[in-house]
Tab-separated table of C-alpha atoms and ligand atoms in Angstrom:
chain	number	residue	atom	x	y	z
P	209	MET	CA	-71.920	70.480	247.090
P	210	PRO	CA	-73.959	68.078	249.748
P	211	ASP	CA	-74.348	64.629	248.230
P	212	ALA	CA	-77.282	62.725	247.824
P	213	THR	CA	-77.514	61.810	251.681
P	214	GLY	CA	-76.653	65.653	252.787
P	215	SER	CA	-79.323	67.063	250.946
P	216	ARG	CA	-81.724	64.798	253.010
P	217	SER	CA	-80.483	66.067	256.154
P	218	PHE	CA	-79.995	69.953	255.615
P	219	THR	CA	-83.288	71.410	256.046
P	220	LYS	CA	-82.232	75.298	256.403
P	221	ALA	CA	-82.228	77.345	253.223
P	222	SER	CA	-78.400	78.262	252.247
P	223	ALA	CA	-76.522	81.388	251.428
P	224	ARG	CA	-76.623	79.571	247.745
P	225	ASP	CA	-80.336	80.630	247.544
P	226	ALA	CA	-80.093	83.696	248.796
P	227	GLU	CA	-80.934	86.661	246.911
P	228	VAL	CA	-78.329	89.146	248.312
P	229	GLU	CA	-77.420	91.503	244.957
P	230	GLY	CA	-77.150	95.054	246.016
P	231	ARG	CA	-78.162	94.189	249.292
P	232	ARG	CA	-75.924	94.157	252.975
P	233	VAL	CA	-75.546	91.051	254.240
P	234	LEU	CA	-74.309	90.514	258.059
P	235	LEU	CA	-72.094	87.158	258.456
P	236	ARG	CA	-70.931	85.532	261.214
P	237	ALA	CA	-68.133	83.398	260.522
P	238	ASP	CA	-66.034	81.793	263.068
P	239	LEU	CA	-62.421	83.620	263.131
P	240	ASN	CA	-61.255	82.824	266.200
P	241	VAL	CA	-57.416	82.184	265.642
P	242	PRO	CA	-54.552	82.278	267.596
P	243	LEU	CA	-52.799	85.134	268.033
P	244	GLU	CA	-49.108	86.320	269.006
P	245	LYS	CA	-48.135	89.689	269.848
P	246	GLY	CA	-50.465	90.698	267.410
P	247	VAL	CA	-49.828	88.452	265.199
P	248	VAL	CA	-52.301	85.549	263.423
P	249	THR	CA	-50.686	82.619	263.863
P	250	ASP	CA	-53.004	79.765	262.313
P	251	ASP	CA	-55.455	81.480	259.280
P	252	THR	CA	-57.298	77.986	259.302
P	253	ARG	CA	-60.475	79.529	260.241
P	254	ILE	CA	-59.672	82.503	258.222
P	255	ARG	CA	-59.106	80.354	255.223
P	256	ALA	CA	-62.114	77.736	256.088
P	257	SER	CA	-64.958	80.987	255.841
P	258	LEU	CA	-63.107	82.463	252.540
P	259	PRO	CA	-65.528	80.391	250.241
P	260	THR	CA	-69.130	82.068	251.688
P	261	ILE	CA	-67.263	85.650	252.110
P	262	GLU	CA	-66.413	85.393	247.884
P	263	LEU	CA	-69.915	84.073	247.213
P	264	LEU	CA	-71.428	86.970	248.777
P	265	ARG	CA	-69.557	89.353	247.366
P	266	GLU	CA	-69.031	87.998	244.129
P	267	ARG	CA	-73.189	88.266	244.391
P	268	GLY	CA	-72.891	91.637	244.895
P	269	ALA	CA	-73.693	91.854	248.298
P	270	GLY	CA	-71.826	94.837	250.904
P	271	VAL	CA	-70.825	92.153	253.422
P	272	VAL	CA	-70.645	93.220	257.366
P	273	LEU	CA	-68.454	90.157	258.712
P	274	VAL	CA	-68.693	89.671	262.654
P	275	SER	CA	-66.779	87.021	265.056
P	276	HIS	CA	-65.813	86.339	268.289
P	277	LEU	CA	-62.070	86.036	269.424
P	278	GLY	CA	-61.071	84.824	272.851
P	279	ARG	CA	-63.266	85.110	275.642
P	280	PRO	CA	-62.502	88.887	276.603
P	281	LYS	CA	-65.236	89.919	279.163
P	282	GLY	CA	-65.496	93.825	277.691
P	283	PRO	CA	-63.525	95.714	275.413
P	284	ASP	CA	-59.860	94.777	275.147
P	285	ARG	CA	-57.468	95.974	272.898
P	286	GLU	CA	-55.084	92.637	272.697
P	287	LEU	CA	-58.434	90.784	271.060
P	288	SER	CA	-59.090	93.202	268.628
P	289	MET	CA	-60.293	91.823	265.609
P	290	ALA	CA	-57.817	94.255	264.034
P	291	PRO	CA	-55.051	91.001	262.860
P	292	VAL	CA	-57.570	89.403	261.779
P	293	GLY	CA	-58.298	91.621	259.213
P	294	THR	CA	-55.142	92.369	257.957
P	295	ARG	CA	-54.959	88.326	257.247
P	296	LEU	CA	-57.977	88.247	255.577
P	297	GLY	CA	-57.325	91.616	253.529
P	298	GLU	CA	-54.103	89.672	252.329
P	299	LEU	CA	-56.100	86.385	251.675
P	300	LEU	CA	-58.735	88.434	250.280
P	301	GLY	CA	-56.286	90.406	247.845
P	302	SER	CA	-58.823	93.376	248.615
P	303	GLU	CA	-59.650	95.877	251.626
P	304	VAL	CA	-61.147	94.802	254.736
P	305	LYS	CA	-62.792	98.313	256.582
P	306	GLN	CA	-62.623	97.872	259.988
P	307	ALA	CA	-65.512	98.880	262.471
P	308	GLN	CA	-64.119	100.245	265.984
P	309	ALA	CA	-66.912	98.807	267.838
P	310	VAL	CA	-69.763	95.890	267.398
P	311	VAL	CA	-73.054	98.268	266.922
P	312	GLY	CA	-73.592	101.724	267.455
P	313	ASP	CA	-73.627	104.866	265.133
P	314	GLU	CA	-70.400	104.852	263.856
P	315	VAL	CA	-70.486	101.624	262.789
P	316	ALA	CA	-74.354	101.632	261.175
P	317	ALA	CA	-73.112	104.942	259.279
P	318	ILE	CA	-69.729	102.765	257.823
P	319	ALA	CA	-72.505	99.389	257.140
P	320	SER	CA	-74.729	101.823	255.564
P	321	GLY	CA	-72.227	102.998	252.839
P	322	LEU	CA	-70.873	99.655	251.822
P	323	GLU	CA	-70.865	99.385	247.903
P	324	ALA	CA	-71.250	96.254	246.783
P	325	GLY	CA	-68.324	93.370	247.505
P	326	GLU	CA	-66.951	95.786	250.151
P	327	VAL	CA	-66.212	94.220	253.241
P	328	LEU	CA	-66.464	95.326	256.805
P	329	LEU	CA	-65.241	93.443	259.532
P	330	LEU	CA	-67.035	94.568	263.194
P	331	GLU	CA	-65.112	94.332	266.211
P	332	ASN	CA	-65.115	91.264	268.856
P	333	SER	CA	-68.521	90.148	269.613
P	334	ARG	CA	-67.440	89.397	272.989
P	335	PHE	CA	-66.383	93.213	273.514
P	336	GLU	CA	-70.283	93.161	274.221
P	337	PRO	CA	-71.539	91.765	277.456
P	338	GLY	CA	-74.910	91.074	275.284
P	339	GLU	CA	-73.343	88.778	272.581
P	340	THR	CA	-73.153	85.577	275.327
P	341	LYS	CA	-76.114	86.721	277.312
P	342	ASN	CA	-78.224	86.353	273.538
P	343	ASP	CA	-79.694	90.059	274.571
P	344	PRO	CA	-82.545	90.901	271.970
P	345	ALA	CA	-81.279	94.598	272.113
P	346	LEU	CA	-77.713	93.775	270.983
P	347	ALA	CA	-79.428	91.372	267.905
P	348	GLU	CA	-81.543	93.959	266.976
P	349	ALA	CA	-78.841	96.533	266.751
P	350	LEU	CA	-76.816	93.658	264.840
P	351	ALA	CA	-80.087	93.478	262.950
P	352	GLY	CA	-79.893	96.827	261.932
P	353	LEU	CA	-76.750	97.020	260.006
P	354	ALA	CA	-77.754	94.335	257.632
P	355	ASP	CA	-80.969	93.389	255.085
P	356	LEU	CA	-80.035	89.630	255.411
P	357	TYR	CA	-77.998	87.191	258.081
P	358	VAL	CA	-75.970	84.161	256.837
P	359	ASN	CA	-74.227	81.741	259.646
P	360	ASP	CA	-70.919	80.213	258.611
P	361	ALA	CA	-69.908	79.942	261.948
P	362	PHE	CA	-70.282	76.077	263.202
P	363	GLY	CA	-67.588	76.518	265.585
P	364	SER	CA	-69.813	78.387	267.494
P	365	ALA	CA	-73.431	77.104	266.750
P	366	HIS	CA	-73.732	75.023	269.736
P	367	ARG	CA	-73.963	78.425	271.599
P	368	ALA	CA	-77.375	80.952	271.376
P	369	HIS	CA	-75.373	83.906	271.423
P	370	ALA	CA	-76.483	87.309	269.956
P	371	THR	CA	-74.694	86.844	266.560
P	372	THR	CA	-75.207	83.092	266.597
P	373	GLU	CA	-79.240	82.570	267.276
P	374	GLY	CA	-80.193	85.959	268.611
P	375	VAL	CA	-79.761	87.880	265.254
P	376	ALA	CA	-81.792	85.362	263.180
P	377	HIS	CA	-85.346	86.338	264.917
P	378	HIS	CA	-84.939	89.337	263.379
P	379	LEU	CA	-83.625	88.964	259.678
P	380	PRO	CA	-83.703	85.968	257.221
P	381	GLY	CA	-81.087	83.508	258.254
P	382	TYR	CA	-78.978	81.577	255.734
P	383	ALA	CA	-76.533	78.741	256.110
P	384	GLY	CA	-73.063	79.645	255.095
P	385	LEU	CA	-71.338	77.350	252.836
P	386	LEU	CA	-69.239	75.922	256.018
P	387	LEU	CA	-71.903	75.570	258.131
P	388	GLU	CA	-73.767	73.512	255.609
P	389	ARG	CA	-70.862	71.244	254.497
P	390	GLU	CA	-70.213	70.844	258.497
P	391	VAL	CA	-73.796	69.588	259.268
P	392	VAL	CA	-73.943	67.521	256.170
P	393	GLU	CA	-70.562	65.965	256.925
P	394	LEU	CA	-71.069	64.792	260.375
P	395	THR	CA	-75.154	64.187	260.052
P	396	ALA	CA	-74.012	61.386	257.073
P	397	VAL	CA	-71.689	59.412	259.912
P	398	ARG	CA	-73.973	59.467	262.474
P	399	ASP	CA	-77.048	58.584	260.950
P	400	ASP	CA	-75.900	56.899	257.839
P	401	PRO	CA	-72.418	55.551	257.906
P	402	GLN	CA	-70.779	53.064	255.600
P	403	ARG	CA	-70.334	50.022	258.181
P	404	PRO	CA	-68.274	49.163	260.134
P	405	LEU	CA	-68.199	52.241	262.060
P	406	VAL	CA	-65.648	52.702	264.147
P	407	ILE	CA	-65.207	55.661	266.714
P	408	VAL	CA	-62.057	56.757	268.646
P	409	LEU	CA	-62.161	58.934	271.564
P	410	GLY	CA	-59.485	60.501	273.222
P	411	GLY	CA	-58.538	64.081	275.150
P	412	ALA	CA	-58.233	64.714	278.444
P	413	LYS	CA	-61.747	64.258	280.045
P	414	VAL	CA	-64.507	61.735	279.525
P	415	THR	CA	-67.449	63.551	280.437
P	416	ASP	CA	-66.666	65.890	277.303
P	417	LYS	CA	-67.445	62.782	275.079
P	418	LEU	CA	-69.733	61.186	277.731
P	419	GLY	CA	-72.955	62.098	275.265
P	420	VAL	CA	-71.161	60.772	272.049
P	421	ILE	CA	-70.237	57.485	273.770
P	422	ASP	CA	-74.459	57.080	274.405
P	423	ARG	CA	-75.821	58.075	271.008
P	424	PHE	CA	-73.242	55.224	269.481
P	425	LEU	CA	-72.832	52.641	272.430
P	426	GLY	CA	-75.390	50.060	270.273
P	427	PHE	CA	-75.256	51.775	266.701
P	428	ALA	CA	-71.105	51.801	266.203
P	429	GLU	CA	-69.540	48.663	265.888
P	430	GLU	CA	-66.356	49.488	267.570
P	431	ILE	CA	-65.849	52.416	269.719
P	432	LEU	CA	-61.619	53.308	270.604
P	433	ILE	CA	-60.619	54.733	273.648
P	434	GLY	CA	-57.462	56.464	274.516
P	435	GLY	CA	-55.992	59.358	275.509
P	436	ALA	CA	-56.749	59.999	279.327
P	437	MET	CA	-60.401	59.675	279.876
P	438	CYS	CA	-59.697	55.613	279.370
P	439	PHE	CA	-58.215	56.700	283.453
P	440	SER	CA	-61.887	57.205	284.488
P	441	PHE	CA	-62.623	53.740	282.836
P	442	PHE	CA	-59.793	51.718	284.757
P	443	LYS	CA	-60.283	53.102	287.762
P	444	ALA	CA	-64.164	52.379	287.120
P	445	GLU	CA	-62.740	48.941	286.788
P	446	GLY	CA	-60.746	49.424	289.753
P	447	ARG	CA	-57.322	49.513	288.657
P	448	ASP	CA	-54.573	51.021	289.977
P	449	THR	CA	-53.716	54.533	288.067
P	450	GLY	CA	-50.723	55.759	289.807
P	451	ASN	CA	-50.130	59.681	288.944
P	452	SER	CA	-52.296	60.023	285.731
P	453	LEU	CA	-54.458	62.303	284.784
P	454	VAL	CA	-58.517	61.274	286.602
P	455	GLU	CA	-61.418	62.617	285.894
P	456	GLU	CA	-62.852	61.755	289.166
P	457	GLU	CA	-66.710	63.507	287.663
P	458	GLY	CA	-66.399	60.744	285.141
P	459	VAL	CA	-65.664	57.621	286.849
P	460	GLU	CA	-69.231	56.656	287.432
P	461	SER	CA	-70.653	57.009	284.290
P	462	ALA	CA	-67.321	55.157	283.327
P	463	ARG	CA	-68.218	52.342	284.992
P	464	GLN	CA	-71.690	52.607	283.545
P	465	VAL	CA	-71.133	52.569	280.068
P	466	LEU	CA	-68.682	49.694	280.418
P	467	GLU	CA	-72.022	47.905	282.248
P	468	GLN	CA	-74.152	48.857	279.114
P	469	ALA	CA	-71.325	48.039	276.883
P	470	LYS	CA	-71.161	44.139	277.915
P	471	GLY	CA	-75.145	43.870	276.816
P	472	SER	CA	-74.407	45.841	273.729
P	473	ASP	CA	-73.363	44.980	270.279
P	474	THR	CA	-70.617	47.630	270.220
P	475	ILE	CA	-66.676	46.368	271.127
P	476	LEU	CA	-65.229	48.801	273.458
P	477	GLU	CA	-61.578	48.384	273.258
P	478	LEU	CA	-59.474	50.119	275.872
P	479	PRO	CA	-55.405	50.660	275.617
P	480	GLU	CA	-53.324	47.489	276.808
P	481	ASP	CA	-50.459	48.827	277.263
P	482	LEU	CA	-49.347	52.503	277.793
P	483	CYS	CA	-46.490	54.716	277.993
P	484	LEU	CA	-45.441	56.420	281.194
P	485	GLY	CA	-43.669	59.084	282.539
P	486	ARG	CA	-42.681	60.807	285.958
P	487	GLU	CA	-44.324	64.059	285.568
P	488	PHE	CA	-46.560	66.097	282.428
P	489	ASP	CA	-43.323	67.065	281.124
P	490	ALA	CA	-40.899	66.367	278.113
P	491	ASP	CA	-37.628	65.941	279.593
P	492	THR	CA	-39.471	63.295	282.183
P	493	GLU	CA	-37.784	60.258	282.729
P	494	SER	CA	-39.812	57.420	280.548
P	495	ARG	CA	-40.776	53.685	280.162
P	496	LEU	CA	-42.995	51.666	278.251
P	497	LEU	CA	-45.944	49.599	280.253
P	498	ASN	CA	-47.172	46.165	279.293
P	499	GLY	CA	-50.159	46.494	280.907
P	500	VAL	CA	-52.397	49.372	282.340
P	501	ASP	CA	-52.397	49.140	286.354
P	502	VAL	CA	-50.115	52.319	286.408
P	503	PRO	CA	-47.512	52.181	289.610
P	504	GLU	CA	-47.226	54.587	292.220
P	505	GLY	CA	-44.542	57.523	290.929
P	506	TRP	CA	-45.849	57.131	287.492
P	507	MET	CA	-48.291	58.750	285.030
P	508	GLY	CA	-49.499	57.138	281.981
P	509	LEU	CA	-48.946	59.570	279.110
P	510	ASP	CA	-49.576	58.010	275.988
P	511	ILE	CA	-51.157	54.821	274.463
P	512	GLY	CA	-48.176	52.032	274.215
P	513	SER	CA	-47.719	50.094	271.170
P	514	ASN	CA	-50.004	47.122	271.392
P	515	THR	CA	-52.630	49.105	271.502
P	516	VAL	CA	-51.591	50.623	268.663
P	517	ALA	CA	-51.718	47.750	266.720
P	518	ASN	CA	-54.742	46.761	267.552
P	519	PHE	CA	-56.382	49.805	267.005
P	520	GLY	CA	-54.929	50.346	264.011
P	521	LYS	CA	-56.110	46.652	262.708
P	522	ARG	CA	-59.622	48.074	262.987
P	523	LEU	CA	-59.312	51.394	261.399
P	524	ALA	CA	-57.822	49.604	258.586
P	525	ARG	CA	-61.056	47.530	258.176
P	526	ALA	CA	-63.481	50.029	259.269
P	527	GLY	CA	-66.017	51.661	256.379
P	528	THR	CA	-66.241	54.798	258.372
P	529	VAL	CA	-64.295	56.074	261.082
P	530	PHE	CA	-64.542	59.244	263.510
P	531	TRP	CA	-62.031	60.554	265.449
P	532	ASN	CA	-62.250	63.175	268.513
P	533	GLY	CA	-59.027	63.439	270.989
P	534	PRO	CA	-55.739	62.835	271.079
P	535	MET	CA	-54.519	59.560	272.299
P	536	GLY	CA	-52.172	61.160	274.800
P	537	ALA	CA	-49.834	64.182	275.516
P	538	PHE	CA	-48.951	64.706	271.892
P	539	GLU	CA	-47.818	68.010	272.743
P	540	LEU	CA	-44.543	66.460	274.500
P	541	GLU	CA	-42.726	64.646	272.060
P	542	PRO	CA	-41.626	61.880	274.005
P	543	PHE	CA	-45.619	60.934	274.661
P	544	ALA	CA	-46.498	62.314	270.934
P	545	GLY	CA	-46.078	58.598	269.603
P	546	GLY	CA	-49.294	57.004	270.410
P	547	THR	CA	-51.238	60.228	268.610
P	548	ARG	CA	-48.867	60.233	265.588
P	549	ALA	CA	-49.474	56.797	264.391
P	550	ILE	CA	-53.331	56.420	265.299
P	551	ALA	CA	-53.382	59.290	262.591
P	552	GLU	CA	-51.106	58.183	260.253
P	553	ALA	CA	-53.818	54.809	260.392
P	554	VAL	CA	-56.730	57.000	260.106
P	555	ALA	CA	-54.852	58.847	257.086
P	556	ALA	CA	-54.046	55.491	255.343
P	557	ALA	CA	-57.709	53.918	256.232
P	558	PRO	CA	-59.864	53.017	253.267
P	559	GLY	CA	-62.922	54.192	254.670
P	560	HIS	CA	-64.243	57.314	254.932
P	561	THR	CA	-62.550	59.572	257.700
P	562	VAL	CA	-63.798	62.465	259.679
P	563	VAL	CA	-62.087	64.206	262.437
P	564	GLY	CA	-63.627	65.818	265.192
P	565	GLY	CA	-62.016	69.659	265.716
P	566	GLY	CA	-60.176	70.785	268.715
P	567	ASP	CA	-56.684	69.171	269.333
P	568	SER	CA	-57.243	65.858	267.023
P	569	VAL	CA	-56.992	68.487	264.338
P	570	ALA	CA	-54.150	70.465	265.672
P	571	ALA	CA	-52.478	66.921	265.992
P	572	LEU	CA	-53.112	65.906	262.643
P	573	GLN	CA	-51.606	69.645	261.714
P	574	GLN	CA	-48.682	69.178	263.823
P	575	PHE	CA	-48.113	65.923	262.108
P	576	GLY	CA	-48.445	67.244	258.513
P	577	LEU	CA	-51.726	64.405	257.962
P	578	ALA	CA	-54.507	67.738	257.333
P	579	ASP	CA	-54.786	66.758	254.317
P	580	THR	CA	-55.365	63.081	254.210
P	581	VAL	CA	-58.529	62.911	256.055
P	582	ASP	CA	-62.235	63.016	254.313
P	583	TRP	CA	-63.536	65.745	256.810
P	584	LEU	CA	-61.411	68.069	259.341
P	585	SER	CA	-64.352	69.638	261.043
P	586	THR	CA	-64.011	73.479	262.069
P	587	GLY	CA	-65.766	73.121	265.525
P	588	GLY	CA	-64.700	71.244	268.787
P	589	GLY	CA	-67.962	71.271	270.640
P	590	ALA	CA	-69.940	71.763	268.059
P	591	SER	CA	-69.213	68.650	266.181
P	592	LEU	CA	-69.500	66.961	269.137
P	593	GLU	CA	-73.044	68.327	270.182
P	594	LEU	CA	-73.950	67.738	266.517
P	595	MET	CA	-72.890	64.237	266.930
P	596	GLU	CA	-74.729	63.205	270.352
P	597	GLY	CA	-77.808	63.968	268.510
P	598	ARG	CA	-78.429	67.257	269.863
P	599	GLU	CA	-80.099	70.564	268.193
P	600	LEU	CA	-77.750	73.464	267.346
P	601	PRO	CA	-79.413	76.642	268.161
P	602	GLY	CA	-77.340	78.240	265.462
P	603	VAL	CA	-78.558	76.155	263.259
P	604	GLU	CA	-81.862	76.036	264.377
P	605	ALA	CA	-82.631	79.493	264.285
P	606	LEU	CA	-81.811	79.791	260.279
P	607	GLN	CA	-85.024	79.867	257.874
P	608	ASP	CA	-86.450	76.529	256.712
P	609	ALA	CA	-85.423	75.612	253.421
Y	963	LIG	P1	-60.386	67.635	271.286
Y	963	LIG	O1	-59.962	69.063	271.762
Y	963	LIG	O2	-59.436	66.547	270.771
Y	963	LIG	O3	-61.671	67.462	272.016
Y	963	LIG	P2	-59.607	67.509	274.487
Y	963	LIG	O4	-59.578	69.095	274.534
Y	963	LIG	O5	-60.596	66.350	274.860
Y	963	LIG	O6	-59.179	67.282	272.875
Y	963	LIG	O7	-58.158	66.878	274.954
Y	963	LIG	C1	-56.945	66.996	274.418
Y	963	LIG	C2	-55.768	67.414	275.540
Y	963	LIG	O8	-56.036	65.751	276.138
Y	963	LIG	C3	-54.026	67.520	275.335
Y	963	LIG	O9	-53.714	68.743	275.729
Y	963	LIG	C4	-53.174	66.216	275.492
Y	963	LIG	O10	-52.395	66.508	276.206
Y	963	LIG	C5	-54.542	65.960	276.380
Y	963	LIG	N1	-54.301	64.429	277.221
Y	963	LIG	C6	-54.422	62.897	276.071
Y	963	LIG	N2	-53.539	62.159	276.951
Y	963	LIG	C7	-53.483	62.280	278.158
Y	963	LIG	C8	-52.706	61.536	279.360
Y	963	LIG	N3	-52.904	60.436	279.158
Y	963	LIG	N4	-52.159	62.522	280.174
Y	963	LIG	C9	-52.415	63.873	280.211
Y	963	LIG	N5	-53.099	64.630	279.285
Y	963	LIG	C10	-53.349	64.058	278.191
Y	964	LIG	MG1	-59.533	70.458	273.310
């Protein structure tokens, strides 16, 4: 249940308030899970979708479930939803019917025969070229399968696709429990955080995170920057970056951010030391650098221990922490230390802690710390866009409460 702050920030109709008994519900979930040889290797997103599926079943709805999986350009057997349906059936402890297509007469016939509490999983929505084009004809065909629409796919809510946005123009649309909770949790951090607010950003590309930096410069007390994105800042300062991954497109923006930060009340912290490698490889020669001018022939692959201590001290006194993006190449064990230490500092922080999706969530899981933060977002791009203050089309299209 949303708290008082949250209820104010969430203005859309909730699936909790929908009358679904004896009706069919088209449920858009985010079941975009990793597969290996036709088996689901991480079922986090399927589990995160269970509460809404179970709510609808318990209340006597027939559930027509749809999601995208990967990025197929058309039908692609490797990206069939079949393994997802199998895993979902195991988790629900009951049969999940599987359609061989997204829409069409055969699918419509199975959907119309759904009994209360039954679940029909449609094929991968991206098998239909109209999905990403938000084709009104596809939206209408999808709408024809059900009486109501529930969107629980927060991870896709920043995209206006047929299953996330278009269909809501043809059916009364409600927010699923996960989508609602995501919006409430992230909006609370964005608009009404416990102070001081500390934003930690890392990862590969500074341009992905510029919108968030823009939003929080002058609003957050502190912004801490690690990961490869710090090299766009160092380059903007005229430092040597060696062979480090520098996103050239971001250098000019980084320069502007540094300029703006000077005149704002927000403290912007960059690394003060680094862990270097010869190349992006776990077996590469490595060394510590006390400073941030990267010599020729080396690349910065992680933050150093002085940086960890500085960031850690700031996290320990934060009222709210929002973290998105690893501090280094955490997939390579010799360069995982900075991200692990920051993950531990976030886990131990007494303030309210929220971690944005993607690789930061993968890092927390890798370190066994996923349960220690207050909110772990299932949406990477969607969580960043919400934090930037942009409207999410998949949320906007739903009915107002
Ligand atoms: P998120 O998904 O959490 O938003 P990104 O996708 O932006 O994060 O970035 C994650 C990637 O950034 C990881 O694959 C990681 O290896 C890479 N990365 C982080 N720091 C460095 C670095 N110093 N050099 C090269 N790659 C890095
Ligand atoms: Mg990523």
